Amino acid sequence: GLVGSEMCIRDRYKREHANVSTYAARFYEGRTILGTIAGSMTKSNVIGYVASFPIPEVIRGINSFTLAAQKVNPNIKTKIVWAFTWYDPGKEAEAAKALIDQGADVIAQHTDSTAIVQIAEKAGVYAFGQASDMDKFAPKAVLTSVENNWGPYYVDRVKAVANGTWSQKDTWHGIGDGMVVISDLDSALPADLKTKVKKLEADLASGKVHSFTGPIYDQKGNLMVADGKTADDGMLAGMMTYVKGVEVSDNITLTRQTVEGSEKVNMPDKCVISVTAGGVEPRYPNFKDIMAAKSKPIEQVSLGNLNIVTEQNIEFLNVDTVESSKTGEKIIDEGEAYQEICLLYTSPSPRDRG
């Protein structure tokens, strides 16, 4: 029988069934380290951030990065370019070039390819790796990386299934639990900065330092977190407001695929993002929302339908009809999907089938 399943999530969602657990990492703690380094190493006082999608996980990272940089350098500005993808080397490279053109000499990312650090290397600016140690791809540019260390968690949960102790839970671990790892610091960092970073890493791990300790103000000057207080997990999980010092461009450059090839479109912040009828991104919070989205034409799907709350005024429009999309076979209902999953896990492997 189905004992239990684990779901890696971008943000905090309900676990509606007893056999489902959720897990994620406090990546924002790693961004605090990066912000401290960026604020110390920049000469232009412009630091850049290639962001994937405007969801709380990503905005938390932008904010923690900016707050940490401001503590060591009050004059910095954080410029954001939205790539609207988790992994697309072409788009990520374009985003990095755009930030460099705007004066950024240190670039962080919340996308997963090595394109950004490689562009930074060619341009002679600094960068940070994401998800894994990217130093070997750009040894002169990469100052450190924030690594996702999922292995120990997976082993622990598999052992729990094997010995019959598995139970539902929500896990949100960070540096202290070893789920977020800071790679080796580059030799370009001065000795005193290395010492400061190592102490900060230890203090984040122990809980002595919190990434979101007040006073913290938003872009409009409103108090978000009072002096001496820290943001609780509820606030962090729903964070959709930028802190003071984050600059979001008046225009967003999108690259979309057409029949003729790729097409660049400049959109204002209050923008429309075209997607295919597959509605591929941003990721849907849960299976029921996916099914609800697939049961109606894409032009009728809103962020509200998908239980995604945002202040970014993003709206989905149809660019391909369902008939011409050819994005894959449509799943009719949740029962059919469950049967397909069962078949997948009970069928012989390709090797066994010869």
Tab-separated table of C-alpha atoms in Angstrom:
chain	number	residue	atom	x	y	z
A	1	GLY	CA	0.000	0.000	0.000
A	2	LEU	CA	0.892	3.658	-0.210
A	3	VAL	CA	2.722	4.403	3.041
A	4	GLY	CA	3.596	8.051	2.667
A	5	SER	CA	4.775	10.667	0.234
A	6	GLU	CA	7.048	13.674	0.552
A	7	MET	CA	6.424	16.925	-1.303
A	8	CYS	CA	9.057	19.636	-1.725
A	9	ILE	CA	7.220	22.932	-1.719
A	10	ARG	CA	8.063	26.490	-2.681
A	11	ASP	CA	5.933	27.933	0.096
A	12	ARG	CA	3.769	26.790	2.980
A	13	TYR	CA	0.648	24.806	2.072
A	14	LYS	CA	-1.823	22.577	3.871
A	15	ARG	CA	-1.248	18.856	4.066
A	16	GLU	CA	-4.777	17.606	3.442
A	17	HIS	CA	-4.052	13.878	3.621
A	18	ALA	CA	-2.409	11.869	6.383
A	19	ASN	CA	0.038	10.203	4.001
A	20	VAL	CA	1.525	13.482	2.704
A	21	SER	CA	4.379	15.400	4.320
A	22	THR	CA	5.920	18.652	3.110
A	23	TYR	CA	9.430	19.995	3.318
A	24	ALA	CA	11.414	23.044	2.257
A	25	ALA	CA	14.554	24.893	3.254
A	26	ARG	CA	15.102	28.325	4.779
A	27	PHE	CA	17.068	29.553	1.790
A	28	TYR	CA	16.663	33.120	3.013
A	29	GLU	CA	19.284	32.385	5.689
A	30	GLY	CA	21.790	31.681	2.946
A	31	ARG	CA	20.773	34.926	1.198
A	32	THR	CA	21.660	36.770	4.414
A	33	ILE	CA	25.213	35.470	4.040
A	34	LEU	CA	25.282	36.491	0.371
A	35	GLY	CA	23.946	39.963	1.122
A	36	THR	CA	26.650	40.536	3.722
A	37	ILE	CA	29.319	39.593	1.191
A	38	ALA	CA	27.711	41.579	-1.648
A	39	GLY	CA	27.393	44.743	0.426
A	40	SER	CA	31.040	44.448	1.412
A	41	MET	CA	32.449	43.626	-2.034
A	42	THR	CA	30.511	45.994	-4.300
A	43	LYS	CA	32.278	49.073	-5.621
A	44	SER	CA	29.349	50.478	-7.592
A	45	ASN	CA	26.902	50.139	-4.671
A	46	VAL	CA	24.548	48.407	-7.113
A	47	ILE	CA	23.910	44.721	-6.467
A	48	GLY	CA	21.762	42.613	-8.765
A	49	TYR	CA	19.346	39.737	-8.289
A	50	VAL	CA	18.027	37.442	-11.006
A	51	ALA	CA	14.671	36.253	-9.692
A	52	SER	CA	12.459	33.434	-10.933
A	53	PHE	CA	8.838	34.145	-9.977
A	54	PRO	CA	7.237	36.713	-7.634
A	55	ILE	CA	6.233	34.255	-4.921
A	56	PRO	CA	6.995	34.502	-1.181
A	57	GLU	CA	10.011	32.186	-1.270
A	58	VAL	CA	11.736	34.339	-3.857
A	59	ILE	CA	10.731	37.682	-2.341
A	60	ARG	CA	11.945	36.477	1.093
A	61	GLY	CA	15.321	35.838	-0.480
A	62	ILE	CA	15.470	39.233	-2.175
A	63	ASN	CA	14.557	40.943	1.077
A	64	SER	CA	16.990	39.043	3.298
A	65	PHE	CA	19.765	39.624	0.741
A	66	THR	CA	19.003	43.360	0.677
A	67	LEU	CA	18.660	43.760	4.454
A	68	ALA	CA	22.000	42.048	5.071
A	69	ALA	CA	23.740	44.150	2.431
A	70	GLN	CA	22.295	47.351	3.930
A	71	LYS	CA	23.699	46.506	7.350
A	72	VAL	CA	27.261	46.598	6.043
A	73	ASN	CA	26.674	49.216	3.325
A	74	PRO	CA	23.707	51.599	3.751
A	75	ASN	CA	24.302	53.043	0.262
A	76	ILE	CA	23.552	49.908	-1.731
A	77	LYS	CA	20.654	49.480	-4.129
A	78	THR	CA	19.273	46.071	-5.112
A	79	LYS	CA	18.102	45.836	-8.706
A	80	ILE	CA	15.850	42.944	-9.741
A	81	VAL	CA	15.359	41.298	-13.112
A	82	TRP	CA	12.576	38.712	-13.321
A	83	ALA	CA	13.440	35.746	-15.525
A	84	PHE	CA	10.045	34.033	-15.025
A	85	THR	CA	11.675	30.626	-15.096
A	86	TRP	CA	13.425	28.288	-12.674
A	87	TYR	CA	15.836	27.013	-15.306
A	88	ASP	CA	16.522	28.571	-18.700
A	89	PRO	CA	20.188	29.384	-19.395
A	90	GLY	CA	19.294	31.754	-22.232
A	91	LYS	CA	16.873	33.849	-20.191
A	92	GLU	CA	19.143	33.795	-17.153
A	93	ALA	CA	22.091	35.011	-19.236
A	94	GLU	CA	19.968	37.861	-20.616
A	95	ALA	CA	18.902	38.812	-17.099
A	96	ALA	CA	22.516	38.873	-15.872
A	97	LYS	CA	23.578	41.062	-18.794
A	98	ALA	CA	20.709	43.463	-18.057
A	99	LEU	CA	21.826	43.818	-14.445
A	100	ILE	CA	25.441	44.392	-15.441
A	101	ASP	CA	24.275	47.065	-17.909
A	102	GLN	CA	22.513	48.771	-14.969
A	103	GLY	CA	25.751	48.925	-13.011
A	104	ALA	CA	25.524	45.811	-10.840
A	105	ASP	CA	28.948	44.453	-9.964
A	106	VAL	CA	27.735	41.636	-7.679
A	107	ILE	CA	24.889	39.349	-8.787
A	108	ALA	CA	22.828	36.816	-6.854
A	109	GLN	CA	20.271	34.454	-8.365
A	110	HIS	CA	17.215	32.406	-7.533
A	111	THR	CA	17.319	30.415	-10.751
A	112	ASP	CA	19.223	27.206	-11.183
A	113	SER	CA	21.529	27.253	-14.233
A	114	THR	CA	25.184	28.275	-14.258
A	115	ALA	CA	24.619	30.836	-17.028
A	116	ILE	CA	24.581	33.797	-14.629
A	117	VAL	CA	27.911	33.064	-12.965
A	118	GLN	CA	29.485	32.425	-16.373
A	119	ILE	CA	28.231	35.768	-17.701
A	120	ALA	CA	29.584	37.406	-14.543
A	121	GLU	CA	32.971	35.791	-15.122
A	122	LYS	CA	33.153	37.142	-18.677
A	123	ALA	CA	32.110	40.620	-17.518
A	124	GLY	CA	34.578	40.727	-14.628
A	125	VAL	CA	31.961	41.041	-11.880
A	126	TYR	CA	31.188	38.864	-8.870
A	127	ALA	CA	28.360	36.358	-8.479
A	128	PHE	CA	26.994	33.649	-6.191
A	129	GLY	CA	26.095	30.060	-7.021
A	130	GLN	CA	22.597	28.702	-6.433
A	131	ALA	CA	21.507	25.238	-5.228
A	132	SER	CA	24.980	23.745	-5.674
A	133	ASP	CA	28.615	24.853	-5.534
A	134	MET	CA	29.135	26.602	-8.892
A	135	ASP	CA	32.728	27.676	-8.322
A	136	LYS	CA	34.174	25.399	-11.013
A	137	PHE	CA	32.008	27.056	-13.674
A	138	ALA	CA	33.254	30.570	-12.869
A	139	PRO	CA	36.159	30.422	-10.413
A	140	LYS	CA	36.978	34.145	-10.645
A	141	ALA	CA	33.392	35.320	-10.264
A	142	VAL	CA	31.842	32.990	-7.673
A	143	LEU	CA	32.414	34.242	-4.126
A	144	THR	CA	30.416	31.384	-2.564
A	145	SER	CA	27.235	29.412	-3.224
A	146	VAL	CA	24.093	28.518	-1.301
A	147	GLU	CA	23.720	24.741	-1.556
A	148	ASN	CA	20.531	22.715	-1.139
A	149	ASN	CA	21.479	19.711	0.982
A	150	TRP	CA	18.456	17.406	0.687
A	151	GLY	CA	20.303	14.100	1.118
A	152	PRO	CA	20.200	13.691	4.920
A	153	TYR	CA	16.503	14.513	5.032
A	154	TYR	CA	15.703	11.959	2.328
A	155	VAL	CA	17.694	9.263	4.109
A	156	ASP	CA	15.966	10.019	7.413
A	157	ARG	CA	12.492	9.838	5.882
A	158	VAL	CA	13.197	6.640	3.951
A	159	LYS	CA	14.495	5.017	7.141
A	160	ALA	CA	11.290	6.100	8.900
A	161	VAL	CA	9.214	4.338	6.239
A	162	ALA	CA	11.389	1.233	6.487
A	163	ASN	CA	11.106	0.944	10.281
A	164	GLY	CA	7.446	1.914	10.462
A	165	THR	CA	7.867	5.251	12.259
A	166	TRP	CA	6.968	7.560	9.355
A	167	SER	CA	4.321	10.148	10.181
A	168	GLN	CA	3.082	13.329	8.593
A	169	LYS	CA	5.006	16.495	9.329
A	170	ASP	CA	6.067	19.814	7.861
A	171	THR	CA	9.809	20.498	7.741
A	172	TRP	CA	11.372	23.914	7.222
A	173	HIS	CA	15.062	23.632	7.999
A	174	GLY	CA	17.950	25.996	7.502
A	175	ILE	CA	21.654	26.400	8.157
A	176	GLY	CA	21.455	25.046	11.690
A	177	ASP	CA	19.922	21.755	10.530
A	178	GLY	CA	22.344	21.405	7.620
A	179	MET	CA	19.694	21.676	4.912
A	180	VAL	CA	21.156	25.003	3.730
A	181	VAL	CA	24.927	24.896	3.233
A	182	ILE	CA	27.336	27.726	2.439
A	183	SER	CA	30.122	26.679	0.072
A	184	ASP	CA	33.769	27.547	0.649
A	185	LEU	CA	34.485	31.275	0.618
A	186	ASP	CA	36.554	32.550	-2.298
A	187	SER	CA	40.086	33.850	-1.763
A	188	ALA	CA	38.949	37.251	-3.107
A	189	LEU	CA	37.235	37.921	0.230
A	190	PRO	CA	39.438	39.841	2.677
A	191	ALA	CA	40.367	37.957	5.841
A	192	ASP	CA	38.237	40.168	8.089
A	193	LEU	CA	35.194	39.635	5.890
A	194	LYS	CA	35.701	35.881	5.965
A	195	THR	CA	35.797	36.033	9.764
A	196	LYS	CA	32.600	38.118	9.848
A	197	VAL	CA	30.815	35.726	7.478
A	198	LYS	CA	31.820	32.633	9.443
A	199	LYS	CA	30.539	34.213	12.659
A	200	LEU	CA	27.278	35.223	10.964
A	201	GLU	CA	26.829	31.674	9.652
A	202	ALA	CA	27.329	30.270	13.170
A	203	ASP	CA	24.923	32.814	14.672
A	204	LEU	CA	22.241	32.042	12.084
A	205	ALA	CA	22.694	28.333	12.781
A	206	SER	CA	22.309	28.796	16.546
A	207	GLY	CA	19.402	31.225	16.266
A	208	LYS	CA	21.350	34.072	17.844
A	209	VAL	CA	20.812	36.066	14.643
A	210	HIS	CA	17.580	36.116	12.610
A	211	SER	CA	17.499	37.283	8.995
A	212	PHE	CA	14.428	39.444	9.617
A	213	THR	CA	15.038	41.429	12.800
A	214	GLY	CA	13.463	44.873	13.041
A	215	PRO	CA	13.205	47.655	12.460
A	216	ILE	CA	12.320	46.710	8.880
A	217	TYR	CA	10.462	49.058	6.532
A	218	ASP	CA	8.825	48.392	3.180
A	219	GLN	CA	9.399	50.423	0.007
A	220	LYS	CA	6.721	52.946	1.043
A	221	GLY	CA	8.256	53.503	4.457
A	222	ASN	CA	5.685	51.456	6.368
A	223	LEU	CA	6.972	49.522	9.372
A	224	MET	CA	6.997	45.780	8.645
A	225	VAL	CA	8.841	44.506	11.719
A	226	ALA	CA	9.243	46.559	14.900
A	227	ASP	CA	12.608	47.340	16.420
A	228	GLY	CA	13.991	44.315	18.251
A	229	LYS	CA	11.267	41.991	16.986
A	230	THR	CA	11.660	39.210	14.430
A	231	ALA	CA	9.313	38.168	11.658
A	232	ASP	CA	7.414	34.994	12.540
A	233	ASP	CA	7.007	32.060	10.164
A	234	GLY	CA	3.522	33.198	9.196
A	235	MET	CA	4.822	36.521	7.962
A	236	LEU	CA	7.750	34.872	6.199
A	237	ALA	CA	5.522	32.303	4.500
A	238	GLY	CA	3.296	34.999	3.004
A	239	MET	CA	5.893	37.653	2.303
A	240	MET	CA	4.930	39.534	-0.876
A	241	THR	CA	6.190	43.018	0.039
A	242	TYR	CA	9.655	44.345	-0.787
A	243	VAL	CA	11.797	45.981	1.870
A	244	LYS	CA	13.129	49.493	1.488
A	245	GLY	CA	16.084	49.560	-0.893
A	246	VAL	CA	14.775	47.060	-3.436
A	247	GLU	CA	14.332	48.598	-6.871
A	248	VAL	CA	11.972	46.861	-9.267
A	249	SER	CA	12.332	48.264	-12.764
A	250	ASP	CA	9.489	50.196	-14.367
A	251	ASN	CA	9.701	47.724	-17.216
A	252	ILE	CA	10.107	43.974	-17.262
A	253	THR	CA	11.638	42.264	-20.276
A	254	LEU	CA	9.964	38.960	-21.072
A	255	THR	CA	11.175	36.439	-23.608
A	256	ARG	CA	8.472	34.199	-25.024
A	257	GLN	CA	8.514	31.526	-27.679
A	258	THR	CA	6.492	32.014	-30.862
A	259	VAL	CA	6.173	30.060	-34.087
A	260	GLU	CA	8.894	32.250	-35.596
A	261	GLY	CA	11.216	31.837	-32.607
A	262	SER	CA	11.879	33.813	-29.440
A	263	GLU	CA	10.380	37.267	-28.996
A	264	LYS	CA	11.329	39.937	-26.475
A	265	VAL	CA	8.552	42.023	-24.983
A	266	ASN	CA	8.971	44.990	-22.648
A	267	MET	CA	6.126	45.136	-20.154
A	268	PRO	CA	5.409	47.551	-17.304
A	269	ASP	CA	5.375	46.265	-13.731
A	270	LYS	CA	1.603	45.925	-14.010
A	271	CYS	CA	2.111	43.347	-16.666
A	272	VAL	CA	0.589	40.491	-18.562
A	273	ILE	CA	2.521	37.249	-18.848
A	274	SER	CA	1.659	35.077	-21.804
A	275	VAL	CA	1.719	31.344	-21.208
A	276	THR	CA	0.801	28.337	-23.274
A	277	ALA	CA	-2.408	26.438	-22.698
A	278	GLY	CA	-0.356	24.130	-20.517
A	279	GLY	CA	-0.142	26.905	-17.918
A	280	VAL	CA	3.296	25.670	-16.920
A	281	GLU	CA	4.476	28.274	-14.391
A	282	PRO	CA	4.292	29.452	-11.695
A	283	ARG	CA	3.915	26.100	-10.004
A	284	TYR	CA	0.519	25.275	-8.628
A	285	PRO	CA	0.205	24.816	-4.876
A	286	ASN	CA	-1.489	21.434	-4.871
A	287	PHE	CA	-2.972	18.729	-7.032
A	288	LYS	CA	-6.568	19.904	-6.705
A	289	ASP	CA	-5.597	23.324	-8.012
A	290	ILE	CA	-3.818	21.755	-10.966
A	291	MET	CA	-6.924	19.776	-11.830
A	292	ALA	CA	-9.144	22.834	-11.416
A	293	ALA	CA	-6.915	24.775	-13.769
A	294	LYS	CA	-6.867	22.049	-16.393
A	295	SER	CA	-10.661	21.738	-16.361
A	296	LYS	CA	-11.248	25.199	-17.832
A	297	PRO	CA	-9.815	27.262	-20.711
A	298	ILE	CA	-6.588	28.968	-19.706
A	299	GLU	CA	-7.976	32.466	-20.288
A	300	GLN	CA	-10.402	31.814	-17.425
A	301	VAL	CA	-7.673	30.772	-14.999
A	302	SER	CA	-6.624	33.421	-12.501
A	303	LEU	CA	-4.132	33.414	-9.649
A	304	GLY	CA	-7.122	33.321	-7.315
A	305	ASN	CA	-8.255	30.043	-8.892
A	306	LEU	CA	-4.843	28.609	-8.063
A	307	ASN	CA	-4.794	29.908	-4.474
A	308	ILE	CA	-1.830	32.148	-5.288
A	309	VAL	CA	-1.943	35.562	-3.621
A	310	THR	CA	0.182	38.300	-5.164
A	311	GLU	CA	0.474	42.054	-5.304
A	312	GLN	CA	2.246	41.905	-8.644
A	313	ASN	CA	-0.930	42.276	-10.726
A	314	ILE	CA	-0.039	39.283	-12.854
A	315	GLU	CA	-2.716	38.031	-15.164
A	316	PHE	CA	-2.756	35.007	-17.473
A	317	LEU	CA	-3.830	35.304	-21.095
A	318	ASN	CA	-4.244	32.585	-23.664
A	319	VAL	CA	-1.740	32.508	-26.526
A	320	ASP	CA	-2.386	28.992	-27.821
A	321	THR	CA	-5.650	27.152	-28.051
A	322	VAL	CA	-5.923	23.844	-26.238
A	323	GLU	CA	-6.208	22.077	-29.596
A	324	SER	CA	-2.988	23.518	-31.022
A	325	SER	CA	-0.950	23.556	-27.832
A	326	LYS	CA	0.240	19.946	-27.901
A	327	THR	CA	1.624	20.359	-24.399
A	328	GLY	CA	0.846	16.778	-23.437
A	329	GLU	CA	-2.073	14.522	-22.702
A	330	LYS	CA	-4.736	15.996	-20.490
A	331	ILE	CA	-5.417	14.225	-17.181
A	332	ILE	CA	-9.166	13.837	-16.860
A	333	ASP	CA	-9.566	13.613	-13.102
A	334	GLU	CA	-7.748	12.957	-9.856
A	335	GLY	CA	-8.694	9.260	-9.831
A	336	GLU	CA	-7.202	8.661	-13.234
A	337	ALA	CA	-4.015	10.466	-12.213
A	338	TYR	CA	-3.761	8.288	-9.101
A	339	GLN	CA	-4.111	5.141	-11.197
A	340	GLU	CA	-1.383	6.371	-13.561
A	341	ILE	CA	0.957	7.010	-10.621
A	342	CYS	CA	0.249	3.561	-9.171
A	343	LEU	CA	0.931	1.976	-12.543
A	344	LEU	CA	4.192	3.885	-12.827
A	345	TYR	CA	5.447	2.649	-9.449
A	346	THR	CA	4.235	-0.949	-9.790
A	347	SER	CA	5.302	-1.610	-13.395
A	348	PRO	CA	8.615	-3.347	-14.072
A	349	SER	CA	11.483	-0.995	-14.787
A	350	PRO	CA	12.594	-0.569	-18.432
A	351	ARG	CA	15.617	-2.745	-17.648
A	352	ASP	CA	13.354	-5.528	-16.283
A	353	ARG	CA	11.139	-5.278	-19.364
A	354	GLY	CA	14.189	-5.753	-21.573
